[in-house]
């Protein structure tokens, strides 16, 4: 009874430590990154304060204007507050605040916001060369006049690939849509963000492998604990490995950096969301490829653009790694257990001189 | 005889049910949000979504471990002194200790506050740890427990060249493991469940242990609070499951003496 209780609580406490490490990382990754503006008065002193039109957020529930506030207690930190629709009017060039005199308003966000949510304010940020892929679920508009530094690389009926000379980091959907207004109804993806996502996959796989390894070691130890005297080396090895895995998990999680724009709104464990985003992105990229009948090949071709081609190849080289690592996480502890068993078996054999 | 045992069994069953019912209620409701249906969302929020609950849990655990370590040192030394050493006023001091033990916590709250203020320890973790280290219950239990060790054994150990430290670690403590476990458990639970002391001595919400912070969990949905309760119950549950025999033995030993 005592041994069973000990083993159950050992796993429970290991999981609690692992969950603490994971939750620190999950919160860090899930916090939406935002840029803010302060409400300013127009030309005259007695006019109502205004914020740019880009502060308005649109979704299936309509139009939203978000401001920030400082939370206290369990809700400490900068949080999102949705302004009541009666407190502002939408003008031709700006949003006029009729009920407030000042305040900080969110202009762009790396992902959709919800009231009360913790946000991280970003200022500045480097500018990099990037590609944006827009996927249209409705009719695609014409891309005739593009702003300076934006080039049309590929397009078809449902998607457009643009090259951006200087894309402000981190990528924010609203910022992209304010630069290219034709993106209004589209789902826009940044190549830099997708590459970042793919780069993080092996580390995520390694973290999952470590957790699986710990559970496998624990399961092996559950059998060994029945005879502590016989298996003390195995149990000690298991305990040391468990601790080492926790330390390792801390470092592996430290190196994980997921792109905020590709993360789900609610839970990071929403695998369906990742699958949907990933599928939509790569299906849109593959749709740029000419049909196989044109090249005479049976397999579908890659898109013509080097960036798109490179992205698909990069994905192909990385996609299986997390699964392999996870499988190793289960297999390696079992191998270790087998080795221990083999040594004990060999020792138990009678020695013939 | 048979009728009595049936009655006792039924009464024990009823008592167990009354004791377990709140826990089962909390566990069940932690999966049932106010909006209806069954969900693990609140478990995600507490265990994975945000580190603030778990970090506070570990912080409380750290405070409790400091309290346990401190109280063990104080109780072992004081208990041995009261049980096996002769000094003037020993019985009077033991009597004072027993009176202190039965005093309600609220009586000592204000004097402790003034002392902590003078020492400049208010609004620090030390304000929670130091007063709890000197709670007299541990000393009382170990005094009673050490009295069960025969003087002949101690004399024999001394003749063999055992010093005070050796005597405690090699003779007295191994013979009183139940009492030791009992003190460890009770002091841990005392620290884990403390509510009045943090409210009185700590102003900063960040320093509140989980026992107090639990009351401030955002009341948007009580289910979140219930999941936090599940988290809080894990360490005491482990201690009771693992050490239940020693705990009962320790308490019985203290009472028999």
XYZ file of C-alpha atoms in Angstrom:
610
model
C 0.000 0.000 0.000
C 2.793 2.384 1.001
C 4.783 1.594 -2.130
C 1.750 2.111 -4.348
C 0.949 5.440 -2.701
C 4.564 6.525 -3.038
C 4.718 5.612 -6.728
C 1.446 7.385 -7.533
C 2.500 10.543 -5.751
C 6.004 10.465 -7.249
C 4.389 10.598 -10.696
C 1.945 13.250 -9.530
C 4.678 15.506 -8.157
C 6.873 14.963 -11.215
C 3.917 15.965 -13.352
C 3.274 19.013 -11.173
C 6.865 20.192 -11.625
C 6.675 19.489 -15.361
C 3.328 21.318 -15.554
C 4.878 24.297 -13.764
C 7.692 24.443 -16.321
C 5.236 23.948 -19.171
C 2.739 26.510 -17.907
C 5.452 29.181 -17.632
C 6.295 28.543 -21.288
C 2.669 28.229 -22.400
C 1.729 31.554 -20.839
C 4.784 33.229 -22.342
C 3.876 31.892 -25.782
C 0.121 32.380 -25.593
C 0.152 36.018 -24.506
C -0.885 38.019 -27.571
C 1.648 40.636 -28.616
C 0.066 44.014 -29.256
C 0.991 47.513 -30.327
C -0.828 50.372 -28.668
C -1.718 53.986 -29.360
C -2.752 56.733 -26.995
C -5.949 58.629 -27.746
C -5.141 62.071 -29.098
C -7.233 65.179 -29.637
C -7.567 66.568 -33.118
C -6.631 70.124 -33.864
C -8.870 71.824 -31.323
C -8.724 71.424 -27.555
C -12.456 70.868 -27.069
C -12.736 68.111 -29.681
C -13.231 64.454 -28.672
C -10.119 62.280 -28.509
C -9.441 60.037 -31.516
C -7.613 56.838 -32.335
C -6.703 55.516 -35.818
C -9.183 53.361 -37.745
C -6.683 50.497 -37.543
C -7.629 50.158 -33.852
C -10.894 48.526 -34.902
C -10.933 44.733 -34.882
C -13.413 42.741 -36.983
C -14.575 39.186 -36.468
C -17.744 37.126 -36.821
C -19.242 38.990 -33.843
C -18.777 42.375 -35.498
C -16.545 45.330 -34.725
C -14.485 45.744 -31.522
C -12.361 48.465 -29.967
C -9.969 47.347 -27.237
C -8.180 49.376 -24.593
C -5.727 48.181 -21.936
C -5.858 48.289 -18.147
C -3.621 47.209 -15.295
C -5.033 44.177 -13.479
C -4.505 43.368 -9.797
C -4.313 40.216 -7.645
C -4.623 37.016 -9.651
C -5.249 39.212 -12.721
C -2.062 41.273 -12.379
C -0.512 42.629 -15.592
C -1.667 44.542 -18.655
C -5.059 43.235 -19.756
C -7.588 43.845 -22.509
C -10.857 45.678 -22.013
C -13.459 45.921 -24.732
C -14.939 49.399 -25.142
C -18.688 49.619 -25.295
C -19.972 50.410 -28.836
C -21.785 53.446 -27.406
C -18.489 54.955 -26.244
C -17.099 55.582 -29.737
C -18.115 56.591 -33.252
C -16.424 55.520 -36.449
C -15.413 58.527 -38.515
C -14.001 58.674 -42.024
C -10.376 58.798 -40.948
C -10.447 57.894 -37.277
C -12.440 56.454 -34.386
C -13.868 59.243 -32.229
C -14.112 58.449 -28.531
C -17.247 60.045 -27.168
C -17.116 58.790 -23.589
C -13.460 58.685 -22.626
C -10.828 61.383 -22.320
C -7.678 59.352 -22.442
C -6.402 55.797 -22.366
C -4.252 53.356 -24.271
C -5.888 51.524 -27.157
C -4.733 48.407 -28.958
C -3.894 49.032 -32.588
C -2.535 45.701 -33.837
C -2.467 42.272 -32.227
C -0.619 39.097 -33.146
C -3.832 37.076 -32.696
C -7.522 37.683 -31.979
C -8.137 39.181 -28.538
C -10.704 38.509 -25.855
C -11.642 40.805 -22.951
C -9.725 40.264 -19.709
C -6.831 38.561 -21.510
C -3.217 39.301 -20.578
C -1.261 41.024 -23.380
C 2.357 41.896 -24.013
C 3.002 45.360 -25.380
C 5.560 45.530 -28.190
C 7.346 48.661 -29.294
C 9.669 48.941 -32.276
C 10.849 45.573 -33.564
C 13.151 44.770 -36.459
C 12.173 44.815 -40.126
C 12.922 41.732 -42.188
C 12.309 40.495 -45.699
C 9.264 38.251 -45.664
C 6.569 36.629 -47.800
C 2.883 36.802 -47.021
C 0.455 34.185 -48.232
C -3.197 35.256 -48.315
C -5.886 32.592 -48.592
C -9.319 33.803 -49.661
C -12.418 31.887 -48.672
C -14.604 34.323 -50.638
C -13.967 36.081 -53.938
C -10.404 37.275 -54.366
C -10.008 41.020 -55.074
C -7.714 42.406 -57.775
C -4.152 43.210 -56.696
C -3.517 46.013 -59.160
C -1.931 48.722 -57.012
C 0.400 47.441 -54.359
C 2.255 49.692 -51.903
C 5.978 50.316 -52.202
C 8.138 47.390 -51.106
C 5.372 44.861 -51.780
C 5.620 42.604 -54.833
C 3.184 40.081 -56.277
C 4.953 36.734 -56.679
C 2.201 34.232 -57.435
C -1.567 34.212 -57.530
C -4.444 31.939 -58.428
C -8.202 31.866 -57.810
C -8.021 31.411 -54.039
C -4.579 32.579 -52.886
C -1.943 35.248 -53.368
C 1.748 35.220 -52.510
C 3.378 38.597 -51.892
C 6.981 39.458 -51.140
C 7.531 42.129 -48.527
C 10.798 44.021 -48.535
C 10.523 45.335 -44.996
C 8.050 43.499 -42.800
C 7.831 44.780 -39.252
C 8.305 42.061 -36.621
C 6.496 40.457 -34.895
C 3.972 39.668 -37.604
C 0.501 40.986 -36.838
C -2.544 40.260 -38.950
C -3.979 43.768 -38.566
C -0.700 45.394 -39.577
C -0.575 43.273 -42.732
C -4.162 44.190 -43.557
C -3.571 47.897 -43.013
C -0.595 47.733 -45.430
C -2.480 45.699 -48.046
C -6.205 46.539 -47.682
C -7.121 43.830 -50.235
C -6.328 41.281 -47.503
C -9.433 42.353 -45.536
C -11.356 39.079 -46.026
C -8.348 36.810 -46.221
C -6.469 34.565 -43.850
C -2.898 35.869 -44.069
C 0.193 33.825 -43.186
C 3.749 35.016 -42.812
C 6.553 32.798 -44.116
C 8.816 33.988 -41.298
C 6.215 32.888 -38.748
C 5.660 29.512 -40.425
C 9.436 28.920 -40.548
C 9.615 29.805 -36.866
C 6.817 27.307 -36.209
C 8.595 24.564 -38.155
C 11.876 25.371 -36.383
C 10.168 24.888 -33.012
C 8.635 21.507 -33.911
C 11.707 19.341 -33.047
C 12.029 21.056 -29.647
C 8.308 20.535 -28.972
C 8.748 16.887 -29.993
C 11.757 16.580 -27.683
C 9.786 18.053 -24.759
C 6.941 15.598 -25.416
C 9.495 12.773 -25.694
C 10.935 13.706 -22.298
C 7.506 13.565 -20.679
C 6.758 10.229 -22.338
C 10.168 8.914 -21.261
C 9.487 9.937 -17.669
C 6.124 8.162 -17.692
C 7.708 5.037 -19.219
C 10.507 5.059 -16.623
C 7.886 5.451 -13.918
C 5.898 2.506 -15.289
C 9.068 0.365 -15.285
C 9.852 1.484 -11.731
C 6.349 0.412 -10.647
C 7.327 -3.180 -11.481
C 10.784 -2.880 -9.947
C 9.581 -1.375 -6.674
C 8.005 -4.728 -5.728
C 11.521 -6.014 -5.010
C 13.621 -3.044 -3.971
C 16.664 -5.073 -2.898
C 16.940 -6.764 -6.270
C 16.250 -3.702 -8.400
C 17.832 -0.929 -6.350
C 20.196 0.029 -9.166
C 17.310 0.274 -11.636
C 15.229 2.304 -9.205
C 18.118 4.639 -8.464
C 18.800 5.036 -12.180
C 15.097 5.765 -12.722
C 15.067 8.418 -10.005
C 18.213 10.092 -11.338
C 16.874 9.964 -14.907
C 13.581 11.461 -13.737
C 15.392 14.393 -12.194
C 17.661 14.788 -15.223
C 14.611 14.760 -17.496
C 13.105 17.617 -15.486
C 16.305 19.648 -15.827
C 16.428 18.771 -19.523
C 12.791 19.738 -19.965
C 13.543 23.136 -18.462
C 16.312 23.775 -21.011
C 14.392 22.344 -23.966
C 11.352 24.482 -23.174
C 13.641 27.485 -22.857
C 14.649 27.048 -26.485
C 11.062 26.736 -27.807
C 9.829 29.871 -29.514
C 6.458 29.511 -31.230
C 5.027 32.238 -33.446
C 2.181 34.037 -31.705
C 0.183 34.534 -34.905
C -0.079 30.783 -35.533
C -1.198 29.842 -32.025
C -4.830 29.116 -31.169
C -6.856 31.746 -29.376
C -7.869 29.631 -26.365
C -5.683 26.583 -25.693
C -2.250 25.609 -26.926
C -3.349 21.961 -26.837
C -5.850 22.585 -29.632
C -4.183 20.220 -32.113
C -7.091 20.562 -34.567
C -6.386 24.282 -34.941
C -2.700 23.671 -35.732
C -3.625 20.993 -38.241
C -6.141 23.284 -39.935
C -3.693 26.218 -40.169
C -0.897 23.990 -41.371
C -3.084 22.278 -43.960
C -4.531 25.531 -45.256
C -1.069 27.092 -45.602
C 0.563 24.224 -47.449
C -2.471 23.447 -49.590
C -2.501 27.087 -50.712
C 1.223 26.926 -51.488
C 0.830 23.698 -53.449
C -2.046 25.229 -55.387
C 0.484 27.572 -57.064
C 2.198 24.603 -58.651
C 1.380 23.993 -62.304
C -0.680 20.826 -62.906
C 1.279 17.624 -63.452
C -0.093 17.368 -67.009
C 1.911 20.480 -67.995
C 5.261 19.040 -66.961
C 4.463 15.478 -67.840
C 5.227 14.240 -64.343
C 2.902 12.076 -62.330
C 3.614 13.809 -59.019
C 2.397 17.393 -58.612
C 5.056 20.053 -59.173
C 6.356 22.539 -56.678
C 5.458 26.230 -57.003
C 7.730 28.350 -59.183
C 8.687 30.862 -56.502
C 11.951 29.880 -54.744
C 10.592 30.976 -51.338
C 7.504 28.758 -51.656
C 9.598 25.877 -52.978
C 12.045 26.228 -50.121
C 9.247 26.345 -47.550
C 7.709 23.077 -48.799
C 11.102 21.319 -48.830
C 11.863 22.646 -45.352
C 8.545 21.309 -44.082
C 9.228 17.902 -45.642
C 12.582 17.606 -43.881
C 11.209 18.547 -40.453
C 7.703 17.185 -40.195
C 8.524 13.635 -39.016
C 11.147 14.608 -36.433
C 8.787 15.284 -33.495
C 7.080 11.921 -33.988
C 10.421 10.100 -34.168
C 11.586 11.829 -31.003
C 8.371 10.897 -29.210
C 8.763 7.268 -30.255
C 12.354 7.349 -28.951
C 11.036 8.758 -25.685
C 9.087 5.548 -25.181
C 11.563 3.100 -26.667
C 14.795 4.227 -24.937
C 13.570 3.712 -21.339
C 12.236 0.295 -22.356
C 15.657 -0.577 -23.816
C 17.263 0.559 -20.573
C 14.886 -1.642 -18.598
C 15.674 -4.565 -20.906
C 19.432 -4.051 -20.398
C 18.928 -4.043 -16.623
C 16.871 -7.198 -16.857
C 19.526 -8.879 -19.058
C 22.306 -7.994 -16.595
C 20.313 -9.354 -13.664
C 19.478 -12.497 -15.594
C 23.112 -13.080 -16.527
C 24.180 -12.617 -12.933
C 21.573 -15.085 -11.737
C 22.950 -17.841 -13.992
C 25.195 -20.398 -12.253
C 28.901 -19.753 -12.907
C 30.663 -22.758 -14.472
C 34.455 -22.724 -14.276
C -22.145 -7.977 20.585
C -23.061 -8.440 16.941
C -25.691 -5.709 17.164
C -23.140 -3.306 18.622
C -20.624 -3.975 15.868
C -23.279 -3.456 13.173
C -24.243 -0.187 14.791
C -20.566 0.861 15.031
C -19.994 -0.098 11.419
C -23.003 1.896 10.244
C -21.933 4.880 12.317
C -18.373 4.667 10.950
C -19.777 4.462 7.423
C -21.952 7.514 7.996
C -19.033 9.426 9.470
C -16.813 8.461 6.531
C -19.490 9.549 4.099
C -19.889 12.912 5.839
C -16.109 13.398 5.747
C -15.636 12.325 2.133
C -18.759 13.972 0.688
C -17.301 17.517 0.405
C -14.222 16.198 -1.385
C -16.300 14.126 -3.815
C -18.532 17.163 -4.341
C -15.527 19.369 -5.158
C -14.023 16.722 -7.447
C -17.287 16.228 -9.333
C -18.081 19.914 -9.699
C -14.558 20.676 -10.935
C -15.565 19.028 -14.223
C -18.952 20.750 -14.440
C -18.848 24.433 -15.395
C -21.654 26.858 -14.615
C -22.458 26.997 -18.335
C -23.277 23.251 -18.365
C -21.666 20.138 -19.836
C -18.451 18.412 -18.823
C -15.098 20.093 -19.355
C -11.381 19.823 -18.589
C -10.897 23.497 -19.480
C -10.411 24.586 -15.880
C -7.819 21.884 -15.306
C -6.045 23.255 -18.380
C -6.251 26.782 -16.920
C -4.830 25.783 -13.537
C -2.238 23.183 -14.574
C -1.117 24.409 -17.997
C -2.690 27.694 -19.064
C -1.164 29.938 -16.446
C 1.780 29.325 -14.085
C 0.445 31.551 -11.307
C -1.461 28.758 -9.551
C 1.368 26.234 -9.629
C 4.048 28.775 -8.765
C 2.037 29.811 -5.728
C 1.601 26.133 -4.874
C 5.380 25.615 -4.857
C 5.877 28.839 -2.923
C 3.498 27.555 -0.228
C 5.311 24.235 -0.294
C 8.636 26.041 0.288
C 7.167 27.971 3.237
C 5.791 24.743 4.727
C 9.086 22.895 4.341
C 10.906 25.722 6.141
C 8.306 25.584 8.931
C 8.608 21.799 9.213
C 12.414 21.888 9.267
C 12.483 24.656 11.861
C 9.830 23.078 14.045
C 11.549 19.695 13.959
C 14.834 21.194 15.180
C 13.108 23.175 17.935
C 10.787 20.336 18.982
C 13.485 17.652 19.035
C 15.869 19.690 21.157
C 13.197 21.089 23.474
C 11.381 17.751 23.689
C 14.583 15.928 24.632
C 15.349 18.600 27.213
C 11.945 18.308 28.827
C 11.908 14.511 28.691
C 15.404 13.531 29.675
C 17.222 16.463 31.267
C 16.764 17.815 34.766
C 16.906 21.548 35.268
C 15.232 23.950 37.718
C 11.683 25.005 36.738
C 11.268 22.187 34.199
C 7.771 21.266 35.313
C 6.708 24.924 35.479
C 7.994 25.544 31.948
C 6.223 22.452 30.663
C 3.031 23.698 32.304
C 3.423 27.095 30.585
C 4.031 25.282 27.297
C 0.795 23.346 27.718
C -1.122 26.531 28.470
C 0.355 28.138 25.341
C -0.727 25.100 23.384
C -4.378 25.491 24.300
C -4.424 29.248 23.639
C -6.400 30.113 20.513
C -4.344 31.421 17.597
C -6.158 34.749 17.655
C -4.754 35.508 21.111
C -1.154 35.321 19.934
C -1.811 37.054 16.618
C -1.519 40.620 17.926
C 1.602 40.072 20.098
C 3.260 38.263 17.203
C 2.346 41.139 14.892
C 3.972 43.671 17.240
C 7.107 41.533 17.575
C 7.398 40.992 13.836
C 6.928 44.710 13.291
C 9.741 45.515 15.750
C 11.960 42.967 13.993
C 11.095 44.461 10.591
C 9.795 41.136 9.315
C 6.257 42.161 8.418
C 5.289 41.557 4.796
C 8.048 38.945 4.363
C 7.940 35.154 4.227
C 9.842 35.113 7.520
C 6.732 36.549 9.183
C 4.938 33.316 8.290
C 7.819 30.967 9.049
C 9.235 32.186 12.399
C 6.066 32.204 14.537
C 5.066 28.779 13.190
C 8.465 27.273 14.033
C 7.860 27.850 17.743
C 4.348 26.384 17.999
C 4.439 24.271 21.218
C 2.458 21.267 19.954
C 5.534 19.632 18.404
C 7.559 20.040 21.579
C 4.715 18.570 23.619
C 4.301 15.516 21.347
C 8.041 14.804 21.249
C 8.405 15.319 25.001
C 5.792 12.648 25.576
C 7.325 10.458 22.900
C 10.902 10.731 24.249
C 9.712 9.834 27.734
C 9.023 6.336 26.409
C 12.765 5.782 25.804
C 14.268 3.989 28.769
C 16.925 5.896 30.694
C 19.023 2.724 30.742
C 19.344 2.792 26.976
C 20.456 6.419 27.056
C 22.945 5.700 29.832
C 24.305 2.731 27.895
C 24.750 4.881 24.809
C 26.523 7.546 26.869
C 28.840 4.911 28.357
C 29.667 3.800 24.821
C 30.854 7.359 24.134
C 27.814 8.744 22.376
C 27.581 12.542 22.451
C 24.306 14.490 22.479
C 24.094 14.608 18.671
C 24.855 10.906 18.342
C 22.407 10.092 21.104
C 19.639 11.954 19.333
C 20.312 10.764 15.799
C 21.324 7.153 16.536
C 19.251 6.228 19.578
C 16.371 8.511 20.511
C 15.020 9.542 17.103
C 15.060 6.067 15.477
C 13.129 4.800 18.500
C 10.541 7.567 18.146
C 9.956 7.693 14.401
C 6.174 7.759 14.896
C 6.344 10.864 17.057
C 8.691 12.478 14.576
C 6.389 11.741 11.645
C 3.431 12.990 13.675
C 5.157 16.323 14.358
C 6.259 16.613 10.718
C 2.728 15.990 9.489
C 0.973 18.272 11.946
C 3.406 21.139 11.428
C 3.172 20.744 7.656
C -0.620 20.807 7.779
C -0.538 23.761 10.153
C 1.612 25.685 7.683
C -0.279 24.484 4.620
C -3.674 25.530 5.988
C -2.668 28.819 7.588
C -5.066 31.648 6.794
C -5.142 34.160 9.646
C -1.365 34.684 9.843
C -0.831 35.629 6.152
C -3.823 37.968 6.260
C -2.456 39.640 9.401
C 1.253 39.760 8.568
C 1.328 40.070 4.760
C 0.031 42.977 2.695
C 1.395 42.117 -0.742
C -0.891 39.694 -2.629
C 2.123 38.222 -4.424
C 3.408 36.801 -1.107
C 0.140 35.176 -0.039
C 0.363 31.388 0.230
C -2.123 29.377 -1.808
C -4.370 28.773 1.235
C -5.206 32.485 1.312
C -4.864 33.310 -2.375
C -7.465 30.634 -3.119
C -10.153 32.928 -1.745
C -9.177 35.591 -4.289
C -9.372 33.385 -7.392
C -11.413 35.372 -9.954
C -15.034 34.623 -9.087
C -16.144 34.632 -12.748
C -16.675 30.891 -12.548
C -16.480 28.985 -9.240
C -15.304 25.877 -11.091
C -11.808 27.393 -11.340
C -11.765 27.729 -7.566
C -12.753 24.079 -7.197
C -9.895 22.954 -9.443
C -7.544 25.027 -7.282
C -8.952 23.161 -4.266
C -8.009 19.875 -5.938
C -4.458 21.189 -6.404
C -4.270 22.279 -2.772
C -5.439 18.926 -1.464
C -2.642 16.907 -3.161
C 0.179 17.319 -0.556
C -1.962 16.608 2.545
C -3.528 13.667 0.729
C -0.088 12.237 -0.006
C 1.123 12.737 3.565
C -1.958 11.107 5.049
C -1.909 8.211 2.600
C 1.756 7.534 3.150
C 2.109 8.209 6.872
C -1.355 7.379 8.258
C -0.068 4.543 10.482
C 2.763 6.630 11.949
C 0.413 9.546 12.523
C -2.040 7.435 14.502
C 0.799 5.770 16.452
C 2.390 9.132 17.248
C -0.844 10.631 18.544
C -1.683 7.490 20.549
C 1.820 7.463 22.060
C 1.512 11.105 23.113
C -1.877 10.424 24.687
C -0.889 7.209 26.477
C 2.005 8.909 28.207
